[in-house]
Short mmCIF file of C-alpha atoms and ligand atoms in Angstrom, two decimals:
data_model
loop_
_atom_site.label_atom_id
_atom_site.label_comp_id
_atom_site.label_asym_id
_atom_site.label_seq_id
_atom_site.Cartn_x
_atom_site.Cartn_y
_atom_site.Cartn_z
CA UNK R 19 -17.92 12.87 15.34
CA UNK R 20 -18.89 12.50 11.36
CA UNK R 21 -15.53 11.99 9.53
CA UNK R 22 -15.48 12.45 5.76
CA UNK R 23 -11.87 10.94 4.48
CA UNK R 24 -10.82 11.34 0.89
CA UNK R 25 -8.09 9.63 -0.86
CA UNK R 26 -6.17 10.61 -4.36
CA UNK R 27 -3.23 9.94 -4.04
CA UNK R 28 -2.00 7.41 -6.95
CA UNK R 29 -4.86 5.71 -9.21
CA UNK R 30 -7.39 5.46 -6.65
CA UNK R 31 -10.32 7.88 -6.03
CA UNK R 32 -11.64 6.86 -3.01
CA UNK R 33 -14.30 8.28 -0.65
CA UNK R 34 -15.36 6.85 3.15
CA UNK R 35 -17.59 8.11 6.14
CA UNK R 36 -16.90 7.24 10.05
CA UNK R 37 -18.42 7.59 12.76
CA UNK R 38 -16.52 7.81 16.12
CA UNK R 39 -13.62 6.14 15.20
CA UNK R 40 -15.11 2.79 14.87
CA UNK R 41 -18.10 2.84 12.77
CA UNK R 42 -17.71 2.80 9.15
CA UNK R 43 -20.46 4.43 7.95
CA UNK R 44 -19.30 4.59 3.89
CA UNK R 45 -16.81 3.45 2.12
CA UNK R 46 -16.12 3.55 -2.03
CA UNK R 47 -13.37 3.32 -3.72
CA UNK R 48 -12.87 3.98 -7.72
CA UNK R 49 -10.35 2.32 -9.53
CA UNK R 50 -8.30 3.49 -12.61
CA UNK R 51 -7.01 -0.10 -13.29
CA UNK R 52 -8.72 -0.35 -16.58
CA UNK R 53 -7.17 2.81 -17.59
CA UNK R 54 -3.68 2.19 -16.69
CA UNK R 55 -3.58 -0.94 -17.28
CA UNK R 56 -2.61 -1.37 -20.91
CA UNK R 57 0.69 1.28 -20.51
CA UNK R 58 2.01 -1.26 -17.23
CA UNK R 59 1.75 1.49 -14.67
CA UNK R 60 0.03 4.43 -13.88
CA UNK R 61 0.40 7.07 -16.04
CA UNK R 62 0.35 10.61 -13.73
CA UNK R 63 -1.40 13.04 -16.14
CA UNK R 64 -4.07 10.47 -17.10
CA UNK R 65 -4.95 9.80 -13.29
CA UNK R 66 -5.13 13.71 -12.49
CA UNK R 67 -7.92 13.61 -14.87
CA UNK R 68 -9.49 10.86 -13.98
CA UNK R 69 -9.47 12.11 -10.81
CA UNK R 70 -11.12 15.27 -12.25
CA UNK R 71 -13.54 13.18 -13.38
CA UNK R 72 -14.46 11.01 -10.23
CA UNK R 73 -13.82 12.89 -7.32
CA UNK R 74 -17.32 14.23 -7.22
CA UNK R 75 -19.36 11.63 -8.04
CA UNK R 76 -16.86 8.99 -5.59
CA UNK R 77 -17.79 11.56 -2.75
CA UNK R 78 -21.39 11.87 -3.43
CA UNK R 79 -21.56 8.22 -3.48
CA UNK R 80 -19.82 7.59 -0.23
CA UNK R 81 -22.53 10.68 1.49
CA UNK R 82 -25.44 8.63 0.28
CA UNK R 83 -23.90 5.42 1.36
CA UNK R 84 -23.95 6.77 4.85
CA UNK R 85 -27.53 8.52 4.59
CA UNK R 86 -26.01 12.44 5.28
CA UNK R 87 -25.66 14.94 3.54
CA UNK R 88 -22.32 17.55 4.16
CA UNK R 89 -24.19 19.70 6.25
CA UNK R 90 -23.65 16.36 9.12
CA UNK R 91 -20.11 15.95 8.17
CA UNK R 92 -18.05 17.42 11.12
CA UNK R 93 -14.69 17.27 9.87
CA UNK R 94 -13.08 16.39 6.38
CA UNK R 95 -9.51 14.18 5.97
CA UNK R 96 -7.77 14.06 2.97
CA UNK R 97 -4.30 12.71 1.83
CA UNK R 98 -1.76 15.24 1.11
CA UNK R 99 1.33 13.04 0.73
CA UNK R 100 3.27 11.20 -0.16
CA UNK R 101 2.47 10.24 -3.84
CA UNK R 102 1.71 12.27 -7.44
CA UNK R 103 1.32 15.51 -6.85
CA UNK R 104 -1.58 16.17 -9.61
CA UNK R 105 -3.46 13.63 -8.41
CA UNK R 106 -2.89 14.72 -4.70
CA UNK R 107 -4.15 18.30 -5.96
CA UNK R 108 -7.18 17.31 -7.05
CA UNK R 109 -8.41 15.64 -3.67
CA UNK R 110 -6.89 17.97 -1.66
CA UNK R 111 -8.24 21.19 -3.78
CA UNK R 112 -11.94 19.23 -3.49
CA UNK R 113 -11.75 18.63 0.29
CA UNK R 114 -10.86 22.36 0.93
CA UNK R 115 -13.74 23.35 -1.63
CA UNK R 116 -16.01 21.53 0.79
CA UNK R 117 -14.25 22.58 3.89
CA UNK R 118 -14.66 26.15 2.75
CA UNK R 119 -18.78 25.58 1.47
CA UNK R 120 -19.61 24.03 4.47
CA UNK R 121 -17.41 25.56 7.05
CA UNK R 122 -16.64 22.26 8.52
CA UNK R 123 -12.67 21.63 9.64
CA UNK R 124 -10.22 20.01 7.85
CA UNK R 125 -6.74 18.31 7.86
CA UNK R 126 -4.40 16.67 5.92
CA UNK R 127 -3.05 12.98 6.32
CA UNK R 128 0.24 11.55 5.24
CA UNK R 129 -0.83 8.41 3.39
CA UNK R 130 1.66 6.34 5.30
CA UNK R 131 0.27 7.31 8.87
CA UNK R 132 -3.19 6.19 6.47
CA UNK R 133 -1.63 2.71 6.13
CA UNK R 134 0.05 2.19 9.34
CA UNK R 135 -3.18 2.54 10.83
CA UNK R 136 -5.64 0.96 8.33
CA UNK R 137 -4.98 -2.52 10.94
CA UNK R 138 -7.61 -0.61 13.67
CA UNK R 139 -10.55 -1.44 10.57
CA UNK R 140 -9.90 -4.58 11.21
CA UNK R 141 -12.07 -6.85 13.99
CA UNK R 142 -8.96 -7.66 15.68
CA UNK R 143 -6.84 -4.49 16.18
CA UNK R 144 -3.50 -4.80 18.07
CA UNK R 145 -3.11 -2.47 20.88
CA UNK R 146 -0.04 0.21 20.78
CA UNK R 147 2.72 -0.08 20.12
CA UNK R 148 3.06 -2.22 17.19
CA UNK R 149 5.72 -2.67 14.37
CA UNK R 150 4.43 -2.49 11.41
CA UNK R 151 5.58 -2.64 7.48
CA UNK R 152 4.39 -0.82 5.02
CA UNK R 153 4.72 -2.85 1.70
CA UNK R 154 2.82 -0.89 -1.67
CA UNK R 155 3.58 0.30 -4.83
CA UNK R 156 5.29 3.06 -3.67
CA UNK R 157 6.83 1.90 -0.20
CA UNK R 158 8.65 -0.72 1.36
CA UNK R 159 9.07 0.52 5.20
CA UNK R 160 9.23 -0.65 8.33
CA UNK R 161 7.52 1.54 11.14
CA UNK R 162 7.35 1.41 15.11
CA UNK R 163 3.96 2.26 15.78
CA UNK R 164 3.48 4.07 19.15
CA UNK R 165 0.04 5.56 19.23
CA UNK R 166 -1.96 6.97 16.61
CA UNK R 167 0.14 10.08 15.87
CA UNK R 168 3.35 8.80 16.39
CA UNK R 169 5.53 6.48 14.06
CA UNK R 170 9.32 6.55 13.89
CA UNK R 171 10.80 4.96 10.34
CA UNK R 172 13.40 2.13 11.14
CA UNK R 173 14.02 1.09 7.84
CA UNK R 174 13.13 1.54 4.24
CA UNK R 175 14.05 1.12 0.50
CA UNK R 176 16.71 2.24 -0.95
CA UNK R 177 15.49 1.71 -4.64
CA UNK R 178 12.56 0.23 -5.49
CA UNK R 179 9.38 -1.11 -3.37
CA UNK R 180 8.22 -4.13 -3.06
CA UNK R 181 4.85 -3.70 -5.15
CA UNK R 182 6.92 -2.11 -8.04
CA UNK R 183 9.08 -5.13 -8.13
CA UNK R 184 5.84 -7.11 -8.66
CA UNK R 185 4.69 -4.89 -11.50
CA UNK R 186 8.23 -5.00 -12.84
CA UNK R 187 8.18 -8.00 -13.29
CA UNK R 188 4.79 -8.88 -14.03
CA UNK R 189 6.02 -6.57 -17.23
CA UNK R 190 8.82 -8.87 -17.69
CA UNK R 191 6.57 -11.94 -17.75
CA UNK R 192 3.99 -9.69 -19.52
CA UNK R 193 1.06 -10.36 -16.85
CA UNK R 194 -0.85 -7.08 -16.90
CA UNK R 195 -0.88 -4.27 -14.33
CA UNK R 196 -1.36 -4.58 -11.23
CA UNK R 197 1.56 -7.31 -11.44
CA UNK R 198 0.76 -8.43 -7.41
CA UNK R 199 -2.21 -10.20 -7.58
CA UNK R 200 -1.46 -11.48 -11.27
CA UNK R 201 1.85 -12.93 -10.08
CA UNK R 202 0.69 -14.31 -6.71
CA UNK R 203 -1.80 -16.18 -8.25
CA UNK R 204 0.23 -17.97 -10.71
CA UNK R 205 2.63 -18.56 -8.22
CA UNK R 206 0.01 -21.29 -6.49
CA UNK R 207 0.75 -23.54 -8.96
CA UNK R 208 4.51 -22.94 -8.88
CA UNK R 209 7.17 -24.51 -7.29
CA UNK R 210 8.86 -21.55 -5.05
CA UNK R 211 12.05 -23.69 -4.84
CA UNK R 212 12.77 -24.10 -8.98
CA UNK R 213 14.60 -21.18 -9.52
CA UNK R 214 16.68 -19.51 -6.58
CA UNK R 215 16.43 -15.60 -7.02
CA UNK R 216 18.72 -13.44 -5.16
CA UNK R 217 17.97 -12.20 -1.89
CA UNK R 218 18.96 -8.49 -0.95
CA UNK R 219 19.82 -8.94 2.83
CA UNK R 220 21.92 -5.53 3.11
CA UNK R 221 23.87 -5.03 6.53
CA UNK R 222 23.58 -7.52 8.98
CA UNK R 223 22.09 -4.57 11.02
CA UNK R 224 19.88 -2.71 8.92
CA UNK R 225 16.41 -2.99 8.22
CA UNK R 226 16.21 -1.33 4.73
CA UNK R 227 15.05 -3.26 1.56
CA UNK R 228 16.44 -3.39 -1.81
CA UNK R 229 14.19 -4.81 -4.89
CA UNK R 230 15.53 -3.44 -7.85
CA UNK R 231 18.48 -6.69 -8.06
CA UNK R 232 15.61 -9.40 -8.20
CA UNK R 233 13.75 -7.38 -11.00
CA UNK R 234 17.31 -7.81 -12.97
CA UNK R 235 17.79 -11.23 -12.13
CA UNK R 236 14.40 -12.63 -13.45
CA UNK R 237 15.00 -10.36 -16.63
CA UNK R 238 18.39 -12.21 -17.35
CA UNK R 239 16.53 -15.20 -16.16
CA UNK R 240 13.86 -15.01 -18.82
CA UNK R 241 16.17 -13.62 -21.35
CA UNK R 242 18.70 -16.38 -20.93
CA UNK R 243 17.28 -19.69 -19.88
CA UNK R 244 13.65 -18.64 -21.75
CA UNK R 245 14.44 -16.81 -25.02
CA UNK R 246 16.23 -17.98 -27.93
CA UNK R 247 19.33 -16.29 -28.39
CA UNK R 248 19.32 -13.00 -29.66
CA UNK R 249 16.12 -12.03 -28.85
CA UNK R 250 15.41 -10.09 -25.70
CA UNK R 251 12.31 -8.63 -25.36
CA UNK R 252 8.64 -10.73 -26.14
CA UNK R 253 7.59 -13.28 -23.71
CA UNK R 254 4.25 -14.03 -25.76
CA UNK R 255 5.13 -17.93 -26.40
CA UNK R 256 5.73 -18.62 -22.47
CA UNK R 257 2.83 -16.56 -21.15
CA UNK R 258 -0.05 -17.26 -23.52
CA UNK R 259 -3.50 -15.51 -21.57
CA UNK R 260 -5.15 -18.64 -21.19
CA UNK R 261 -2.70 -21.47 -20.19
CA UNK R 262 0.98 -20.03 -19.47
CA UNK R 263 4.00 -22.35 -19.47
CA UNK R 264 4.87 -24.16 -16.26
CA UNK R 265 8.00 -22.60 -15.96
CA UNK R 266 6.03 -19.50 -15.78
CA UNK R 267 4.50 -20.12 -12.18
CA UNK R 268 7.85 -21.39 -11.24
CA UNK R 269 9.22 -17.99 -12.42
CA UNK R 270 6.32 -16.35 -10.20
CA UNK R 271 6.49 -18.88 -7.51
CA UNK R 272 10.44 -18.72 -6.52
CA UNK R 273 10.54 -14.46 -7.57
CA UNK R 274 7.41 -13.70 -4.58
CA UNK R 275 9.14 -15.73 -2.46
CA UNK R 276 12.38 -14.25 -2.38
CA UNK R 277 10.61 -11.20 -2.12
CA UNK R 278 8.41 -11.99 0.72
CA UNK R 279 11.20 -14.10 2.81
CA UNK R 280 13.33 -10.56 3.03
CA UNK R 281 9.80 -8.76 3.72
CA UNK R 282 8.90 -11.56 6.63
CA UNK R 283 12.23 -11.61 8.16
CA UNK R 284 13.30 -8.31 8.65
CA UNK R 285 9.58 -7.44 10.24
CA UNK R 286 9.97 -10.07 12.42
CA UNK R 287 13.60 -8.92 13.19
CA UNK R 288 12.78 -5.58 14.27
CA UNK R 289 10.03 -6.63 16.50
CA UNK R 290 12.50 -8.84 18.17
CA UNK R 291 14.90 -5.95 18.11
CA UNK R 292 12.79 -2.95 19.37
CA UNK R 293 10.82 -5.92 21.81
CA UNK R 294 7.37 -5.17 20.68
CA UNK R 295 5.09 -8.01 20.25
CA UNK R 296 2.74 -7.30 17.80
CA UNK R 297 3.48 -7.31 14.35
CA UNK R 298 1.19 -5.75 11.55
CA UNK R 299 1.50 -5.95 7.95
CA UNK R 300 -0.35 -3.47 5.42
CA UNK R 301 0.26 -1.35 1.97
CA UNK R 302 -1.37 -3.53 -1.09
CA UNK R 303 1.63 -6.33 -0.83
CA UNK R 304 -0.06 -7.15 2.32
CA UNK R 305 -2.69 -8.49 0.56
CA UNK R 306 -0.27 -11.56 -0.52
CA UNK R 307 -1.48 -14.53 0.86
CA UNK R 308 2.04 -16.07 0.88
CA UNK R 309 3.45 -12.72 2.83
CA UNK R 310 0.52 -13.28 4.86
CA UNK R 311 1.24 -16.81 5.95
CA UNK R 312 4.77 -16.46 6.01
CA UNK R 313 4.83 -14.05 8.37
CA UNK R 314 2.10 -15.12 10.52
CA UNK R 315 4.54 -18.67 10.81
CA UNK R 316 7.21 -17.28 11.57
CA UNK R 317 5.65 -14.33 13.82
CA UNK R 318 4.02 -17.02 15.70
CA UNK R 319 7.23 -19.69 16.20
CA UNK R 320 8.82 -15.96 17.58
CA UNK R 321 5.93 -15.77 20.24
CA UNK R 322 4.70 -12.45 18.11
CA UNK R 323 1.43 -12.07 17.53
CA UNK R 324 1.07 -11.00 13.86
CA UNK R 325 -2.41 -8.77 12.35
CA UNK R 326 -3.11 -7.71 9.15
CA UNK R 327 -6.11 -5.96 7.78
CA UNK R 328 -8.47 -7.42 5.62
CA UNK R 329 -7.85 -7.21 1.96
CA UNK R 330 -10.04 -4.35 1.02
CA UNK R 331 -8.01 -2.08 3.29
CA UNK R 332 -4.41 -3.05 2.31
CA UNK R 333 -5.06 -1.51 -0.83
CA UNK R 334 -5.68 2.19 -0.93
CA UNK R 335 -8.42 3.15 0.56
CA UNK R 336 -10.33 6.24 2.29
CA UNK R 337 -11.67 4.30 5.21
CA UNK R 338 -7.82 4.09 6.43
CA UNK R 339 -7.44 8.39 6.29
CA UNK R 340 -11.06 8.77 7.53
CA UNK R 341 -9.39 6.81 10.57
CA UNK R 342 -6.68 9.20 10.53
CA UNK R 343 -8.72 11.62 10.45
CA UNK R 344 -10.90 10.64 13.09
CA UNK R 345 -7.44 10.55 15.57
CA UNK R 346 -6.64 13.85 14.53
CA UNK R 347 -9.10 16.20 13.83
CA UNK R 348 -10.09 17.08 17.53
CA UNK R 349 -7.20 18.20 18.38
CA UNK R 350 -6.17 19.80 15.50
CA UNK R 351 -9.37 21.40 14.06
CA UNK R 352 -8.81 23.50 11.16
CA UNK R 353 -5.60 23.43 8.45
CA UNK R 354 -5.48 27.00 6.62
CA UNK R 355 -6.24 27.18 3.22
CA UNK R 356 -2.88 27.11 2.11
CA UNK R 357 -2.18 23.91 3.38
CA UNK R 358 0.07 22.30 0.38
CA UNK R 359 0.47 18.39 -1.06
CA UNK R 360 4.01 16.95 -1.01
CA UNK R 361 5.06 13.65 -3.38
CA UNK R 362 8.10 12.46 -0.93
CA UNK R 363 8.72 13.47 2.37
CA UNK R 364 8.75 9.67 4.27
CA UNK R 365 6.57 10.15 7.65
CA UNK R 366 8.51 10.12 11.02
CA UNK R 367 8.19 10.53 14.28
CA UNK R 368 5.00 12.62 14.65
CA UNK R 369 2.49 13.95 12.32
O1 KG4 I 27 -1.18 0.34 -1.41
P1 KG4 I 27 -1.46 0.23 -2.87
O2 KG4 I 27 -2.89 -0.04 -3.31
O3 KG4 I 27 -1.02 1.52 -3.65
C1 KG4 I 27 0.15 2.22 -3.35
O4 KG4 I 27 0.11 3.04 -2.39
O5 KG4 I 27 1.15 1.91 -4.02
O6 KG4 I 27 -0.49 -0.92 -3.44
C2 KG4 I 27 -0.49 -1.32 -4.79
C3 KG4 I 27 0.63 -2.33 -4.97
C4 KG4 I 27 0.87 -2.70 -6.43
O7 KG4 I 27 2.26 -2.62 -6.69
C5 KG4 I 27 0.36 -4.15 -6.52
O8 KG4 I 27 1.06 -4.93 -7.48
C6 KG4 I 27 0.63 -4.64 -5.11
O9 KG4 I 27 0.32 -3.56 -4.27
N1 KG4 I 27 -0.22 -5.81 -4.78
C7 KG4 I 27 0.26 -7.03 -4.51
C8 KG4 I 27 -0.85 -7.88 -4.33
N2 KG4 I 27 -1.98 -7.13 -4.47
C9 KG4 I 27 -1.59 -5.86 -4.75
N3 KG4 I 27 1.53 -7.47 -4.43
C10 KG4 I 27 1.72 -8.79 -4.17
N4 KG4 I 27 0.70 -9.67 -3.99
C11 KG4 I 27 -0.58 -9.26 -4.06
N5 KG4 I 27 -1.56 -10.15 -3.89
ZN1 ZN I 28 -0.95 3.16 -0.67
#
C-alpha cells in the first residue's frame, strides 16, 4: 500500500511517501527556521502562511521523489493534532482536497502517536512494547508503547517542555532560534559541572517534568553573576557571534545537563517501573547527543536496551505520520470530511 503522509503542524511543512510500511519511498521536509528565527519562536500567523505557501509545492516534491503521481497514492495521512491550529488547517484542508480529487482514503494522526513511532524508520526498531519519551518543543512525555495504536501517557509536563526550555534560554543567552542545537553545541566545550542548575525531581513517584524553574534560574544566573548591576536584559558582551565567553558554554554545558539528567532518569525509571526493556527516545530533544549518550549509559548499566531514531526523524517529519498512517489506514479507511484539527488534547490509550 502507497502511503502519502503530510505534516503541518508547527513550522514544518513536510511531505513523505511509503511503501508497505517499510519502504520510504519520499521524504521532504520545508523549514520555516529562517523565518522565525529573528522573533525567537515561531510566530503562528506567519507559519499558516507559509504553510499556504509550501504545502503544494512540499507535496509535489515528495510525489516526484517517489516517481508517482496521486492517481498511485492509496491512502493519505495527515496530522491533525496536537499543535497550532492554523497551521494544522492548512495540511489537513490540503490532504482532504486530495482525498476528495482523487477519491483515495484518508485519516488523521495525532502527532504524538507520529513521534512515538518515528523509532520503526530506524534500521534497528525495538519490538513492542517499548517506553518511550517524547521530548520537543511542545512536549515533554513519557509513553508506554504497546503496539502501534496503543500508547497510555505515564507522565508529562506540567509547564513547560523540554525543547522550549532550550529556546528559552537560548533567548536568555541570545543564541538564535532553534535554541537546542545552538546550545548543545556550545555546551561541548563547557564544563557541565561549573554551575549547578536546579533539578525539578517532583514526587518521588511521579514521572512528570517541570522546566520552567531552570529557565528562571539561568536568567537570575546571567543577570546576577554576568551583568553589571542594574542592567537586566542584553547579553551582547558575553555572547559575541563569533567567539562567546567561556562562561558561556559553561552556562550551556551545566543548563542541558540538568535538563537531560531529569529527562534520562525518569525514562529509565519507568521502564524499570512498568518492566519493559526497551527504551526509545524521540521529539527534536532527542536529537541531543548528550541525552543520547546519557541515556544509552545509563539504559545499558540498567540491562535496558535503549533506541533512538536517527536525527532526521526526531525532528518533525512526514515520514513518521506516513508510518502512522501506514498502521492505520487499513483498518480504518476513510475519515468524513468533517474530520476537525485539535491544538491540545495529549494522546492516550488508543487512537
Ligand atoms: O519535534 P520538533 O522538531 O518540533 C516540535 O514538535 O516541537 O522539536 C523542536 C525542538 C526545539 O525546541 C529545539 O530547540 C529542540 O527540539 N532541539 C534540540 C536539539 N535539536 C532540536 N534540543 C536539544 N538539543 C538538540 N540538539
Ligand atoms: Zn514534533
Amino acid at each position: 500500500m502507497i502511503i502519502l503522509g503530510i505534516e503541518s503542524s508547527c513550522d514544518e511543512t513536510a511531505a513523505a511517501v511509503m511503501e508497505n510500511n517499510d519502504r520510504l519511498l519520499a521524504d521532504v521536509v520545508n523549514s520555516q527556521i529562517e523565518v522565525h528565527g529573528k522573533y525567537g519562536g515561531v510566530v503562528p500567523e506567519l507559519a499558516s502562511r507559509k504553510h499556504m505557501e509550501n504545502i503544494h509545492p512540499v507535496v509535489t516534491e515528495a510525489l516526484n521523489q517517489a516517481g508517482i503521481t496521486l492517481k498511485q497514492v492509496e491512502g493519505i495521512a495527515v496530522t491533525r493534532g496536537p499543535g497550532l491550529i492554523g497551521s494544522l488547517l492548512i495540511g489537513v484542508s490540503y490532504a482532504k482536497a486530495l482525498a476528495m480529487v482523487g477519491n483515495i482514503p484518508y485519516t488523521g494522526i495525532d502527532h504524538m502517536a507520529g513521534h512515538l513511532l518515528s523509532v520503526l524508520l530506524s534500521e534497528q526498531k525495538p519490538s513492542f512494547p517499548y517506553i518511550a519519551l517524547v521530548a520537543s518543543g511542545g512536549h515533554s512525555s513519557i509513553y508506554a508503547v504497546y503496539d502501534s495504536r496503543r500508547f497510555k501517557l505515564i507522565g508529562q509536563t506540567r509547564d513547560d517542555a523540554a525543547g522550549e526550555a532550550f529556546d528559552k534560554v537560548a533567548k536568555i543567552l541570545d543564541l538564535g532560534y532553534p535554541g537546542g542545537p545552538a546550545i548543545s553545541k556550545l555546551a561541548e566545550n563547557g564544563n557541565p559541572e561549573k554551575i549547578f542548575f536546579p533539578r525539578s525531581w517532583l514526587e518521588p513517584d511521579s514521572f512528570d517534568f517541570s522546566f520552567s524553574g531552570i529557565k528562571t534560574a539561568v536568567a537570575n544566573y546571567v543577570n546576577t553573576r554576568i551583568m553589571p548591576a542594574g542592567r537586566s536584559t542584553g547579553t551582547e558582551s558575553i555572547t559575541h557571534r563569533d567567539a562567546p565567553a567561556p562562561i558561556v558554554h559553561d552556562i550551556c554545558a551545566s543548563f542541558q545537563e540538568a535538563v537531560i539528567d531529569v529527562l534520562a532518569e525518569k525514562t529509565i525509571k519507568a521502564a524499570l517501573q512498568y518492566k519493559i526493556n526497551n527504551v526509545v527516545l524521540c521529539g527534536g530533544v532527542a536529537a541531543n547527543r548528550r541525552l543520547r549518550k546519557l541515556t544509552g549509559e545509563r539504559g545499558s548499566e540498567a540491562g535496558l536496551e535503549v533506541f533512538m531514531p536517527p536525527v532526521q526523524y526526531c525532528t518533525d517529519n512526514a515520514a513518521m505520520i506516513a508510518l502512522a498512517g501506514s498502521f492505520l489506514l487499513p483498518e480504518k479507511g476513510l475519515y468524513s470530511y468533517d474530520m476537525d484539527v485539535y491544538s491540545r488534547v495529549a494522546l492516550n490509550e488508543r487512537i
